[in-house]
Coordinates of C-alpha atoms in Angstrom, one line a residue:
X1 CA -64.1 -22.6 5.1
X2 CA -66.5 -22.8 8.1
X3 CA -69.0 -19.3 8.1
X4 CA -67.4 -18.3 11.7
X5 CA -63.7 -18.0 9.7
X6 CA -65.8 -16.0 6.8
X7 CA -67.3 -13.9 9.3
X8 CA -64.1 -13.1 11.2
X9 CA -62.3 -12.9 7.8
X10 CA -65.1 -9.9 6.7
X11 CA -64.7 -8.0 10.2
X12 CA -61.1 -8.0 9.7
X13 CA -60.8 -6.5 6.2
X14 CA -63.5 -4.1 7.2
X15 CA -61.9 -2.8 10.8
X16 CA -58.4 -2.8 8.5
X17 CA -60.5 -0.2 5.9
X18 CA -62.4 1.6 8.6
X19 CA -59.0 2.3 10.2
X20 CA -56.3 2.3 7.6
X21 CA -55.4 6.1 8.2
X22 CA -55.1 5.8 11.6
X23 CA -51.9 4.8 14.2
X24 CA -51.3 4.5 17.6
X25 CA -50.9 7.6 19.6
X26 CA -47.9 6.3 21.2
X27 CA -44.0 6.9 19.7
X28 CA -44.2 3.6 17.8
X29 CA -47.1 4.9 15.9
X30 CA -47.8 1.5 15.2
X31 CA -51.0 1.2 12.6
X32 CA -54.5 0.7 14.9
X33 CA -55.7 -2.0 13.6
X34 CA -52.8 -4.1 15.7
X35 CA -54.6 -2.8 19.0
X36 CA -57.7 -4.2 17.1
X37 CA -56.2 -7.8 16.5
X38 CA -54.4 -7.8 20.3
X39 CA -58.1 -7.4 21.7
X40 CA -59.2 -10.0 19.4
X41 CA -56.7 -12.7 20.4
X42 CA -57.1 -11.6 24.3
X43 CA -60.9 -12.4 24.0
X44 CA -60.7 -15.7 22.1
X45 CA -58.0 -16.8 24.4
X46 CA -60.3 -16.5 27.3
X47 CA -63.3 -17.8 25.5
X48 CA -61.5 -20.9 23.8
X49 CA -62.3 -18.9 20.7
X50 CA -66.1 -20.6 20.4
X51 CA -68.0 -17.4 20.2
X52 CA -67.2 -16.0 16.7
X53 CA -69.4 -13.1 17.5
X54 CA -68.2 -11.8 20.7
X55 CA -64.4 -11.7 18.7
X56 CA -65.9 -9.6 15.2
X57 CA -67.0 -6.9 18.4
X58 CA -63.9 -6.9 20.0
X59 CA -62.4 -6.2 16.2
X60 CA -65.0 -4.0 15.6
X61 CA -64.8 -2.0 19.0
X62 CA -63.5 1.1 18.1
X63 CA -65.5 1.6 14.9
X64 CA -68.0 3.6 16.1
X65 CA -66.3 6.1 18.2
X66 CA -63.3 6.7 16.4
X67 CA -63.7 5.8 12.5
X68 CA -67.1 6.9 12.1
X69 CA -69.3 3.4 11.6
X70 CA -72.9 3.0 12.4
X71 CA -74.7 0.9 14.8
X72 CA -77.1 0.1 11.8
X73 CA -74.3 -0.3 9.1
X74 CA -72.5 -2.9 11.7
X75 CA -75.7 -4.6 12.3
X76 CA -76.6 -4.9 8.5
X77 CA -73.3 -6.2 8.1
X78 CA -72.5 -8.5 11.5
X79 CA -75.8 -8.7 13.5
X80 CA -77.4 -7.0 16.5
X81 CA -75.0 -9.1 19.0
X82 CA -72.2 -7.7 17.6
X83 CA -73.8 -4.5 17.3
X84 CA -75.0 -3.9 20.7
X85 CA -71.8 -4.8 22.2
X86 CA -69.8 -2.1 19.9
X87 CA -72.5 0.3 20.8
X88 CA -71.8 -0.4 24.5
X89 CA -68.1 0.2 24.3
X90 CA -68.2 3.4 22.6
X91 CA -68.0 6.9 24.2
X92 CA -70.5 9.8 23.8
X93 CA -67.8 12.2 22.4
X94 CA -70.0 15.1 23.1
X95 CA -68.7 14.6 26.7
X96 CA -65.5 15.8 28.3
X97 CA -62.8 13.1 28.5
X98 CA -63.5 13.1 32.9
X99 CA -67.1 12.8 32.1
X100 CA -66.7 10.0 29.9
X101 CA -64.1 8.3 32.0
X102 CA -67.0 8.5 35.0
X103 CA -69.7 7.6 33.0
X104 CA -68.1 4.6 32.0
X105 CA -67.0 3.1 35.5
X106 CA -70.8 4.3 36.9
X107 CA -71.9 2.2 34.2
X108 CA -69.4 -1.1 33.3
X109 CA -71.2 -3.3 36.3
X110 CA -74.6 -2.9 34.5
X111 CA -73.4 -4.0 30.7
X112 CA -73.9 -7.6 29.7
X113 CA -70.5 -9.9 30.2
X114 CA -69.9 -10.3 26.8
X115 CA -69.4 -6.1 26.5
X116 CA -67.2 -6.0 29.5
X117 CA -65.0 -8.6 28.2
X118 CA -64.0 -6.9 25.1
X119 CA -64.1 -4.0 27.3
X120 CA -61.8 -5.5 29.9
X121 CA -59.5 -6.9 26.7
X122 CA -59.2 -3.2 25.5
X123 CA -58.0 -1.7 29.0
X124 CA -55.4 -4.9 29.0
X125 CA -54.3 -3.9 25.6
X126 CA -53.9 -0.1 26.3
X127 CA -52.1 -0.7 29.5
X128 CA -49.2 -2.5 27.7
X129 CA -49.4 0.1 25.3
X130 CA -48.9 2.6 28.1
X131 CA -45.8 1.0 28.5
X132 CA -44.2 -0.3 25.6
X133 CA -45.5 3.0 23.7
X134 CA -47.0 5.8 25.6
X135 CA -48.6 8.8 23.7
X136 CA -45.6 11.8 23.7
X137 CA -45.2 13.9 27.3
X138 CA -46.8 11.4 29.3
X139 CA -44.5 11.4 32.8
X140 CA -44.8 8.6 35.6
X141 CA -48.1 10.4 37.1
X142 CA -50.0 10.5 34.2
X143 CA -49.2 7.1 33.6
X144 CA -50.0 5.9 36.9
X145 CA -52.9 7.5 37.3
X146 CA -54.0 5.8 33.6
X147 CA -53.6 2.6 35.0
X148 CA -55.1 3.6 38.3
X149 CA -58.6 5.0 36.4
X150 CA -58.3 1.6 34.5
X151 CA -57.9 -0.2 37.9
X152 CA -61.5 1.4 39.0
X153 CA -63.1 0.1 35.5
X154 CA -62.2 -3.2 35.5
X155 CA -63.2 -3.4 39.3
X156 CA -66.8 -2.2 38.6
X157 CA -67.1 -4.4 35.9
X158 CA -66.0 -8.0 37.7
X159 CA -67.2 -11.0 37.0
X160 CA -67.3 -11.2 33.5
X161 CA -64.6 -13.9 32.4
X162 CA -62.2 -14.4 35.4
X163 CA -59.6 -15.5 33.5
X164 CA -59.8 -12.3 32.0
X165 CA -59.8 -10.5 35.0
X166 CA -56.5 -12.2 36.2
X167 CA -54.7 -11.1 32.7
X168 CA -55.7 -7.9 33.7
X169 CA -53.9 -8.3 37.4
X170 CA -51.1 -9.5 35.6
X171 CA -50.6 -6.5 33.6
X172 CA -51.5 -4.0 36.4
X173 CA -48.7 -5.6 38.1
X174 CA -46.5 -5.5 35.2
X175 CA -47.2 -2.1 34.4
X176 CA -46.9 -0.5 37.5
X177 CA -43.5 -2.3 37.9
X178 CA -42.6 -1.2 34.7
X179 CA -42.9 2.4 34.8
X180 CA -42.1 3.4 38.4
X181 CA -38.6 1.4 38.0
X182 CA -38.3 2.0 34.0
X183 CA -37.2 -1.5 33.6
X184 CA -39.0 -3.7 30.9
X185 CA -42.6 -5.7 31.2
X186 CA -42.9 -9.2 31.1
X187 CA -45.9 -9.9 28.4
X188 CA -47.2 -13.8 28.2
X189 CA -43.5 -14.8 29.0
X190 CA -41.9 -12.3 27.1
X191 CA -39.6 -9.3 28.3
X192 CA -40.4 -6.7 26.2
X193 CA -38.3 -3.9 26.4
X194 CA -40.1 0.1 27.5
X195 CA -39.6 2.2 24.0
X196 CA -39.2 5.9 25.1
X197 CA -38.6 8.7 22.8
X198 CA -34.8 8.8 21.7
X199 CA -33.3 12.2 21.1
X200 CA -29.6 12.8 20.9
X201 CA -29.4 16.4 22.9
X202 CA -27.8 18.9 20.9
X203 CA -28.2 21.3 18.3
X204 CA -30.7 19.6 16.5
X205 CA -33.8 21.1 14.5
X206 CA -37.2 19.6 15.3
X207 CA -39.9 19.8 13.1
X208 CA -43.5 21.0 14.3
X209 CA -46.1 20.4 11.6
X210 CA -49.4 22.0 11.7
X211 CA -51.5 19.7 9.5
X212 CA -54.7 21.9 8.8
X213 CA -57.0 18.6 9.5
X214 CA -60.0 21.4 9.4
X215 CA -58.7 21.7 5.1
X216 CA -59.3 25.5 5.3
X217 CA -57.5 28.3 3.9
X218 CA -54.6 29.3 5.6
X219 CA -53.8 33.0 6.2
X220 CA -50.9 35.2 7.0
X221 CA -53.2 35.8 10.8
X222 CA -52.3 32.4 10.8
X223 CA -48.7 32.1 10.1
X224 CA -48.5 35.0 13.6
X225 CA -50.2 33.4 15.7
X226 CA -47.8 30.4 15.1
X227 CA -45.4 32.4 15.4
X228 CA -46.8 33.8 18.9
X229 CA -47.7 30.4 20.2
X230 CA -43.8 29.5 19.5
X231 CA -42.2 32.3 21.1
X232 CA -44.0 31.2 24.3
X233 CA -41.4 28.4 24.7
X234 CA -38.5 29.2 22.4
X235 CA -36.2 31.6 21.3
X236 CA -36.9 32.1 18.1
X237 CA -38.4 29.8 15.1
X238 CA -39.0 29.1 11.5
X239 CA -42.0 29.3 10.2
X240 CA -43.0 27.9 6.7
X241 CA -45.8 27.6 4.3
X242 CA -45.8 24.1 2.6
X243 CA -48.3 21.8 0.9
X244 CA -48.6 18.5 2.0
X245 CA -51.0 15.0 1.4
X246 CA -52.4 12.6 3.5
X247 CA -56.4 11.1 3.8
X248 CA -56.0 11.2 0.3
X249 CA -56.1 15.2 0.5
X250 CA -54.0 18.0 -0.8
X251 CA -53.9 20.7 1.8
X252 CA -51.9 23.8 2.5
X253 CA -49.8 23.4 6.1
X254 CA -47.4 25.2 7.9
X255 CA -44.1 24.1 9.6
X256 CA -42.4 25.5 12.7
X257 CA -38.8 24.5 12.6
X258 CA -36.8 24.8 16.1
X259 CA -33.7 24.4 17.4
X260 CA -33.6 23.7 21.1
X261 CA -32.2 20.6 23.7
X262 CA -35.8 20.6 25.0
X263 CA -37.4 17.9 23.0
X264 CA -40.3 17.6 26.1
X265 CA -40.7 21.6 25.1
X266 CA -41.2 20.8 21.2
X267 CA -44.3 17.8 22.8
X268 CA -45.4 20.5 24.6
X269 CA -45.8 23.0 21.8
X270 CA -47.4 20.5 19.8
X271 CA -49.8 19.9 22.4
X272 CA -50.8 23.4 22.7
X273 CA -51.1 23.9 18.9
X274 CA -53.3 21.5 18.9
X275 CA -55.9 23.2 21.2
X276 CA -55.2 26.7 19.8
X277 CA -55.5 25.6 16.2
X278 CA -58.5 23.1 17.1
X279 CA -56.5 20.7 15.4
X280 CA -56.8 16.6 15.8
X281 CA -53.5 16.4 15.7
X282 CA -49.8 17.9 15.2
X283 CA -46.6 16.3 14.0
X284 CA -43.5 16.6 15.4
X285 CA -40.3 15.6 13.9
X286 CA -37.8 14.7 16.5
X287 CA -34.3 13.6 15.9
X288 CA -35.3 12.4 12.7
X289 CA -38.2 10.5 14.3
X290 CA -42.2 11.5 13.1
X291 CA -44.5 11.4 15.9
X292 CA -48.2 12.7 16.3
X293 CA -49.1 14.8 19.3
X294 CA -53.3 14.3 19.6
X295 CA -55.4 16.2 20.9
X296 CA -57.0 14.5 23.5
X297 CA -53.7 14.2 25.1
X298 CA -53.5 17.7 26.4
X299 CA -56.0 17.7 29.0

């Protein structure tokens, strides 16, 4: 076994650890470390694969920012290439989601090639995501205005790896195509079909589940004010106590169950649970389906 294939072998068991709690935001919630490979394979196919390090940061890119790695305990591990260029693709969280989104077009053109191309592989990879499995409550605008504020990214950043660059026309076009005529996208010579939420109308009950990521105690000022925050968009609603795992953790949660033919309402409560709750997160259970509203999708 050559040291490049060890090396890429490590960085893959170690992204799959740092991230094996988290998924996709999209319906699929597919697990994150696919994103993680897709960005992989776009880089080595436009670098012929020689540069074992530029592929463990395009791995590794999201460490950082979103599953709470180091610059030093990536650089202990893989080097100060590989490092510096996960460094250079991560966000300073501190900032608001416009701030960061400005702050990284004002500064893509001055970052070394090898950071914009794992850059310009991510954007690529989200913008078929934004397609085949867009985060809940996302309409046409949104979306179009995604793929426009990744337009402006990649354009400041030009000149990296052209064939790159022309994957990443290619799935502009695609994309665009794809969601203002809700048809499928063509993907390396595949039609890949657009995967929307599926809800059969009716009386169903959806499932809203507030997942106490903070693990505090939960109080009956609690169970009101999610009883408050639901009466703003239905009728009436079921509110439990319940106990539930995940991380590993046992924590106390509560459930809002809701009957209602408005299955963009039930995203939309989730959504604004999450900021009144300050939670990362909120399931909903839709039609029998388990999604995860985030966060950062509410703004």
């Amino acid at each position: 076994m050559s040291d490049d294939t060890l090396t890429l072998a490590r960085a893959l068991n170690y992204a799959a650890e740092m991230h094996r709690n988290q998924r996709r935001k999209g319906a699929a919630q597919e697990p994150y470390v696919n994103h993680l490979i897709e960005v992989m394979e776009l880089v080595a196919r436009v670098t012929d694969g020689q540069d074992a390090e530029i592929l463990v940061a395009a791995l590794l890119h999201d460490a950082i920012e979103d599953a709470g790695a180091t610059a030093e305990e990536i650089e202990a591990r893989f080097g100060t290439r590989v490092a510096r260029i996960v460094v250079e693709n991560t966000d300073d969280m501190t900032l608001t989601k416009p701030e960061r989104r400005a702050r990284r077009i004002a500064t893509m053109a001055d970052k070394p090639a090898d950071s914009r191309v794992v850059k310009i592989a991510d954007v690529v990879s989200n913008l078929r995501s934004l397609v085949l499995s867009a985060p809940a409550g996302w309409d046409i605008e949104r979306k179009l205005n995604y793929l426009e504020a990744c337009r402006q990214l990649v354009d400041a950043g030009r000149g990296a790896n052209a064939a790159l660059e022309a994957l990443f026309d290619e799935a502009v076009a695609e994309v665009e195509a794809a969601v203002r005529g809700d048809r499928p996208m063509n993907i390396d010579g595949r039609e890949e079909a657009l995967r929307h939420l599926e809800v059969e109308m009716g009386q169903h009950v959806h499932l809203v589940y507030l997942p106490n990521t903070q693990l505090r105690w939960l109080t009956g000022a609690d169970i009101q004010k999610l009883a408050q925050e639901a009466a703003i968009f239905f009728p009436s609603a079921a509110i439990h106590e319940a106990h539930a795992t995940f991380d590993g953790k046992l924590r106390k949660i509560l459930l809002a169950r809701i009957r209602t033919d408005d299955s963009d309402a039930v995203v939309a409560f989730g959504q604004r649970l999450c900021l009144a709750f300050e939670q990362e997160f909120v399931g909903i259970e839709v039609g029998g389906r388990y999604i995860r509203v985030y966060a950062d999708d509410t703004d």
